[in-house]
Amino acid sequence: MKKYYERYKHAIPLIIYGIIYLTWFSYLERTVTHPSRIIHVWLDDYIPFCEIFVIPYFLWFAYVSVVVLYCFFKNKPEYVNTCIFLFTGMTVFLVISTLWPNGHHLRPYNMPRENIFTGMIAHLYRIDTPTNLWPSIHVYNSIGAHLAVMHDQKLAANKPVQIGSLILCVSIILSTVFIKQHSMFDVLTAFIMAGIMYAVVYQANIVTAWRNLHTTAKRRIRQI
């Protein structure tokens, strides 16, 4: 048991944060029913409803999960970077949703067509309220997952994986507005937040800096 604990103890922060996030988000979904801040920008009026994009929208769940699990088992430093990137953005989202409850009125009152894709969207609308939208976690986490792919040496060297990840990432981002789950404002602010966190996590390399600081501190303690 001790051997497995030492090998997989980096799963503990992921599990703890997952519980905190799901509990907090579920609370917001139950309590924010009539948000005072309605999100809308002029670009939203020019984006058509396109139901086929529900496919990449749902693929988001598998995309982010597979990337995180890959890093968990294959690349622990990148796993740490990815967790810091994702957890920070998701926490900012929760704080914003708590302090400034928001929503939108972009969803169509009636589906323009009847097919399997509009049926999937209708089901999505029933289980996911048009609240707690800003910034879009679908967009932010997709960017984070693609950054993880690009910063893993093995995955970055695999052209099909690299291109496939980029196509899926872009498709998910587009899906958020084409199935009227998000305003362009949510998308743009997610990009801004991702840009800031990219600079913090990858450009400033805070994980390496923290490890160097921790190692130096341990050496000094031993010297004392």
Short mmCIF file of C-alpha atoms in Angstrom, two decimals:
data_model
loop_
_atom_site.label_atom_id
_atom_site.label_comp_id
_atom_site.label_asym_id
_atom_site.label_seq_id
_atom_site.Cartn_x
_atom_site.Cartn_y
_atom_site.Cartn_z
CA MET A 1 0.00 0.00 0.00
CA LYS A 2 2.82 2.38 0.84
CA LYS A 3 4.39 1.74 -2.57
CA TYR A 4 1.14 2.61 -4.38
CA TYR A 5 0.62 5.66 -2.19
CA GLU A 6 4.07 7.00 -3.02
CA ARG A 7 3.51 6.32 -6.72
CA TYR A 8 0.05 7.88 -6.98
CA LYS A 9 -0.18 10.36 -4.12
CA HIS A 10 -0.32 13.20 -6.65
CA ALA A 11 -3.93 12.12 -7.26
CA ILE A 12 -4.97 13.48 -3.85
CA PRO A 13 -5.14 17.19 -4.86
CA LEU A 14 -7.13 16.23 -7.98
CA ILE A 15 -9.67 14.25 -5.96
CA ILE A 16 -10.01 16.91 -3.26
CA TYR A 17 -10.41 19.72 -5.77
CA GLY A 18 -12.88 17.67 -7.81
CA ILE A 19 -15.09 17.26 -4.76
CA ILE A 20 -14.85 20.96 -3.86
CA TYR A 21 -15.57 22.09 -7.43
CA LEU A 22 -18.55 19.78 -8.01
CA THR A 23 -20.08 20.69 -4.63
CA TRP A 24 -19.64 24.43 -5.20
CA PHE A 25 -20.88 24.29 -8.80
CA SER A 26 -23.92 22.18 -7.85
CA TYR A 27 -24.80 24.73 -5.18
CA LEU A 28 -24.61 27.56 -7.73
CA GLU A 29 -26.78 25.63 -10.20
CA ARG A 30 -29.44 25.16 -7.54
CA THR A 31 -29.41 28.69 -6.15
CA VAL A 32 -28.75 30.92 -9.17
CA THR A 33 -32.09 30.72 -10.99
CA HIS A 34 -32.73 34.38 -11.85
CA PRO A 35 -29.31 36.01 -12.39
CA SER A 36 -29.22 39.79 -12.24
CA ARG A 37 -26.45 40.07 -14.86
CA ILE A 38 -27.44 39.00 -18.36
CA ILE A 39 -24.46 38.48 -20.65
CA HIS A 40 -24.81 39.56 -24.27
CA VAL A 41 -22.62 41.20 -26.92
CA TRP A 42 -23.52 42.26 -30.45
CA LEU A 43 -21.57 39.38 -32.00
CA ASP A 44 -23.99 36.90 -30.42
CA ASP A 45 -26.76 38.08 -32.76
CA TYR A 46 -24.75 37.10 -35.85
CA ILE A 47 -23.83 33.56 -34.78
CA PRO A 48 -26.24 30.96 -36.20
CA PHE A 49 -27.56 27.98 -34.28
CA CYS A 50 -25.79 24.87 -35.57
CA GLU A 51 -26.79 21.69 -33.76
CA ILE A 52 -24.04 19.41 -35.10
CA PHE A 53 -21.58 21.20 -32.81
CA VAL A 54 -23.17 19.42 -29.86
CA ILE A 55 -20.80 16.54 -30.68
CA PRO A 56 -17.54 18.37 -29.89
CA TYR A 57 -19.31 20.05 -26.96
CA PHE A 58 -19.86 16.67 -25.32
CA LEU A 59 -16.43 15.40 -26.40
CA TRP A 60 -14.97 18.08 -24.10
CA PHE A 61 -15.54 15.82 -21.09
CA ALA A 62 -13.48 13.00 -22.61
CA TYR A 63 -10.85 15.35 -24.07
CA VAL A 64 -9.93 17.06 -20.80
CA SER A 65 -10.17 13.83 -18.77
CA VAL A 66 -7.94 11.83 -21.14
CA VAL A 67 -5.28 14.58 -21.24
CA VAL A 68 -5.21 14.90 -17.44
CA LEU A 69 -5.04 11.12 -16.96
CA TYR A 70 -2.28 10.80 -19.56
CA CYS A 71 -0.20 13.42 -17.75
CA PHE A 72 -1.00 11.77 -14.42
CA PHE A 73 0.51 8.46 -15.50
CA LYS A 74 3.11 9.56 -18.05
CA ASN A 75 4.32 13.06 -17.23
CA LYS A 76 4.07 14.14 -13.61
CA PRO A 77 5.63 17.64 -14.08
CA GLU A 78 3.15 18.41 -16.87
CA TYR A 79 0.35 16.96 -14.74
CA VAL A 80 1.21 19.50 -12.03
CA ASN A 81 1.30 22.32 -14.57
CA THR A 82 -2.04 21.26 -16.01
CA CYS A 83 -3.69 20.99 -12.60
CA ILE A 84 -2.46 24.45 -11.60
CA PHE A 85 -3.70 25.87 -14.90
CA LEU A 86 -7.13 24.21 -14.74
CA PHE A 87 -7.75 24.58 -11.01
CA THR A 88 -6.90 28.29 -11.01
CA GLY A 89 -9.25 29.10 -13.87
CA MET A 90 -12.05 26.96 -12.49
CA THR A 91 -11.73 28.64 -9.09
CA VAL A 92 -11.86 32.10 -10.68
CA PHE A 93 -15.01 30.97 -12.51
CA LEU A 94 -16.63 29.80 -9.27
CA VAL A 95 -15.78 33.04 -7.46
CA ILE A 96 -17.17 35.16 -10.30
CA SER A 97 -20.34 33.07 -10.45
CA THR A 98 -20.79 33.43 -6.70
CA LEU A 99 -20.16 37.18 -6.47
CA TRP A 100 -21.72 38.16 -9.80
CA PRO A 101 -24.46 35.62 -10.66
CA ASN A 102 -24.83 35.69 -14.43
CA GLY A 103 -26.78 34.12 -17.26
CA HIS A 104 -27.92 34.62 -20.84
CA HIS A 105 -31.04 34.58 -23.04
CA LEU A 106 -29.41 33.13 -26.16
CA ARG A 107 -31.08 29.75 -26.33
CA PRO A 108 -33.81 29.30 -28.98
CA TYR A 109 -37.33 29.00 -27.59
CA ASN A 110 -38.05 26.20 -30.06
CA MET A 111 -35.65 23.95 -31.92
CA PRO A 112 -35.53 24.98 -35.60
CA ARG A 113 -35.34 21.33 -36.68
CA GLU A 114 -35.94 17.88 -35.24
CA ASN A 115 -33.03 15.46 -35.43
CA ILE A 116 -30.72 13.52 -33.16
CA PHE A 117 -28.48 16.54 -32.57
CA THR A 118 -31.27 18.94 -31.59
CA GLY A 119 -32.55 16.17 -29.33
CA MET A 120 -29.16 16.04 -27.62
CA ILE A 121 -29.16 19.82 -27.21
CA ALA A 122 -32.70 19.79 -25.79
CA HIS A 123 -31.54 17.24 -23.22
CA LEU A 124 -28.49 19.40 -22.44
CA TYR A 125 -30.72 22.44 -21.94
CA ARG A 126 -32.86 20.49 -19.48
CA ILE A 127 -29.96 19.42 -17.26
CA ASP A 128 -27.76 22.53 -17.61
CA THR A 129 -29.29 25.90 -16.80
CA PRO A 130 -28.26 29.02 -18.78
CA THR A 131 -26.52 30.43 -15.72
CA ASN A 132 -22.97 30.57 -14.33
CA LEU A 133 -21.34 31.12 -17.70
CA TRP A 134 -18.54 33.63 -17.36
CA PRO A 135 -15.79 32.85 -18.28
CA SER A 136 -16.45 29.68 -20.28
CA ILE A 137 -14.81 26.71 -18.58
CA HIS A 138 -15.41 24.66 -21.74
CA VAL A 139 -13.18 27.12 -23.60
CA TYR A 140 -10.61 27.64 -20.84
CA ASN A 141 -10.11 23.95 -20.07
CA SER A 142 -9.90 23.06 -23.77
CA ILE A 143 -7.05 25.53 -24.13
CA GLY A 144 -5.44 24.07 -21.01
CA ALA A 145 -5.72 20.52 -22.37
CA HIS A 146 -4.18 21.49 -25.70
CA LEU A 147 -1.33 23.31 -23.94
CA ALA A 148 -0.64 20.14 -21.96
CA VAL A 149 -0.46 18.15 -25.22
CA MET A 150 1.89 20.71 -26.76
CA HIS A 151 4.19 20.73 -23.72
CA ASP A 152 4.53 16.96 -23.45
CA GLN A 153 7.57 16.00 -25.52
CA LYS A 154 6.15 12.65 -26.66
CA LEU A 155 2.73 14.03 -27.65
CA ALA A 156 4.17 17.19 -29.20
CA ALA A 157 6.38 15.02 -31.44
CA ASN A 158 3.35 13.06 -32.67
CA LYS A 159 1.91 15.15 -35.52
CA PRO A 160 -1.48 13.35 -35.77
CA VAL A 161 -2.03 13.76 -32.02
CA GLN A 162 -0.94 17.39 -32.15
CA ILE A 163 -3.23 18.23 -35.08
CA GLY A 164 -6.11 16.18 -33.70
CA SER A 165 -5.86 17.96 -30.36
CA LEU A 166 -5.87 21.36 -32.04
CA ILE A 167 -8.89 20.49 -34.21
CA LEU A 168 -10.81 19.17 -31.20
CA CYS A 169 -9.87 22.18 -29.09
CA VAL A 170 -11.04 24.64 -31.76
CA SER A 171 -14.21 22.62 -32.41
CA ILE A 172 -15.12 22.66 -28.72
CA ILE A 173 -14.55 26.40 -28.51
CA LEU A 174 -16.78 26.97 -31.56
CA SER A 175 -19.42 24.62 -30.16
CA THR A 176 -20.01 26.80 -27.12
CA VAL A 177 -21.43 29.61 -29.26
CA PHE A 178 -22.99 27.57 -32.08
CA ILE A 179 -25.26 25.62 -29.71
CA LYS A 180 -25.96 28.80 -27.73
CA GLN A 181 -24.39 27.66 -24.48
CA HIS A 182 -22.20 30.76 -24.21
CA SER A 183 -21.90 34.33 -25.32
CA MET A 184 -18.83 35.49 -27.22
CA PHE A 185 -18.06 37.51 -24.10
CA ASP A 186 -17.60 34.25 -22.15
CA VAL A 187 -15.32 32.92 -24.88
CA LEU A 188 -13.14 36.02 -25.13
CA THR A 189 -12.73 36.36 -21.36
CA ALA A 190 -11.76 32.67 -21.19
CA PHE A 191 -9.02 33.35 -23.76
CA ILE A 192 -7.78 36.32 -21.72
CA MET A 193 -7.67 34.27 -18.53
CA ALA A 194 -5.92 31.42 -20.36
CA GLY A 195 -3.32 33.86 -21.72
CA ILE A 196 -2.59 35.16 -18.23
CA MET A 197 -2.31 31.66 -16.78
CA TYR A 198 -0.11 30.53 -19.67
CA ALA A 199 2.33 33.30 -18.79
CA VAL A 200 2.22 32.34 -15.11
CA VAL A 201 2.44 28.55 -15.46
CA TYR A 202 4.52 28.04 -18.59
CA GLN A 203 6.47 31.24 -19.23
CA ALA A 204 7.30 32.00 -15.60
CA ASN A 205 7.60 28.23 -14.94
CA ILE A 206 6.34 28.52 -11.37
CA VAL A 207 6.45 24.76 -10.76
CA THR A 208 10.20 24.60 -11.46
CA ALA A 209 10.76 27.75 -9.41
CA TRP A 210 8.82 26.26 -6.49
CA ARG A 211 10.77 23.01 -6.66
CA ASN A 212 14.09 24.86 -6.73
CA LEU A 213 13.00 26.94 -3.74
CA HIS A 214 11.85 23.83 -1.88
CA THR A 215 15.12 22.01 -2.63
CA THR A 216 17.19 24.99 -1.49
CA ALA A 217 15.19 25.26 1.73
CA LYS A 218 15.71 21.58 2.48
CA ARG A 219 19.45 21.88 1.94
CA ARG A 220 19.68 24.85 4.27
CA ILE A 221 17.71 23.02 6.93
CA ARG A 222 20.09 20.06 6.68
CA GLN A 223 23.07 22.39 6.97
CA ILE A 224 21.62 23.87 10.15
#
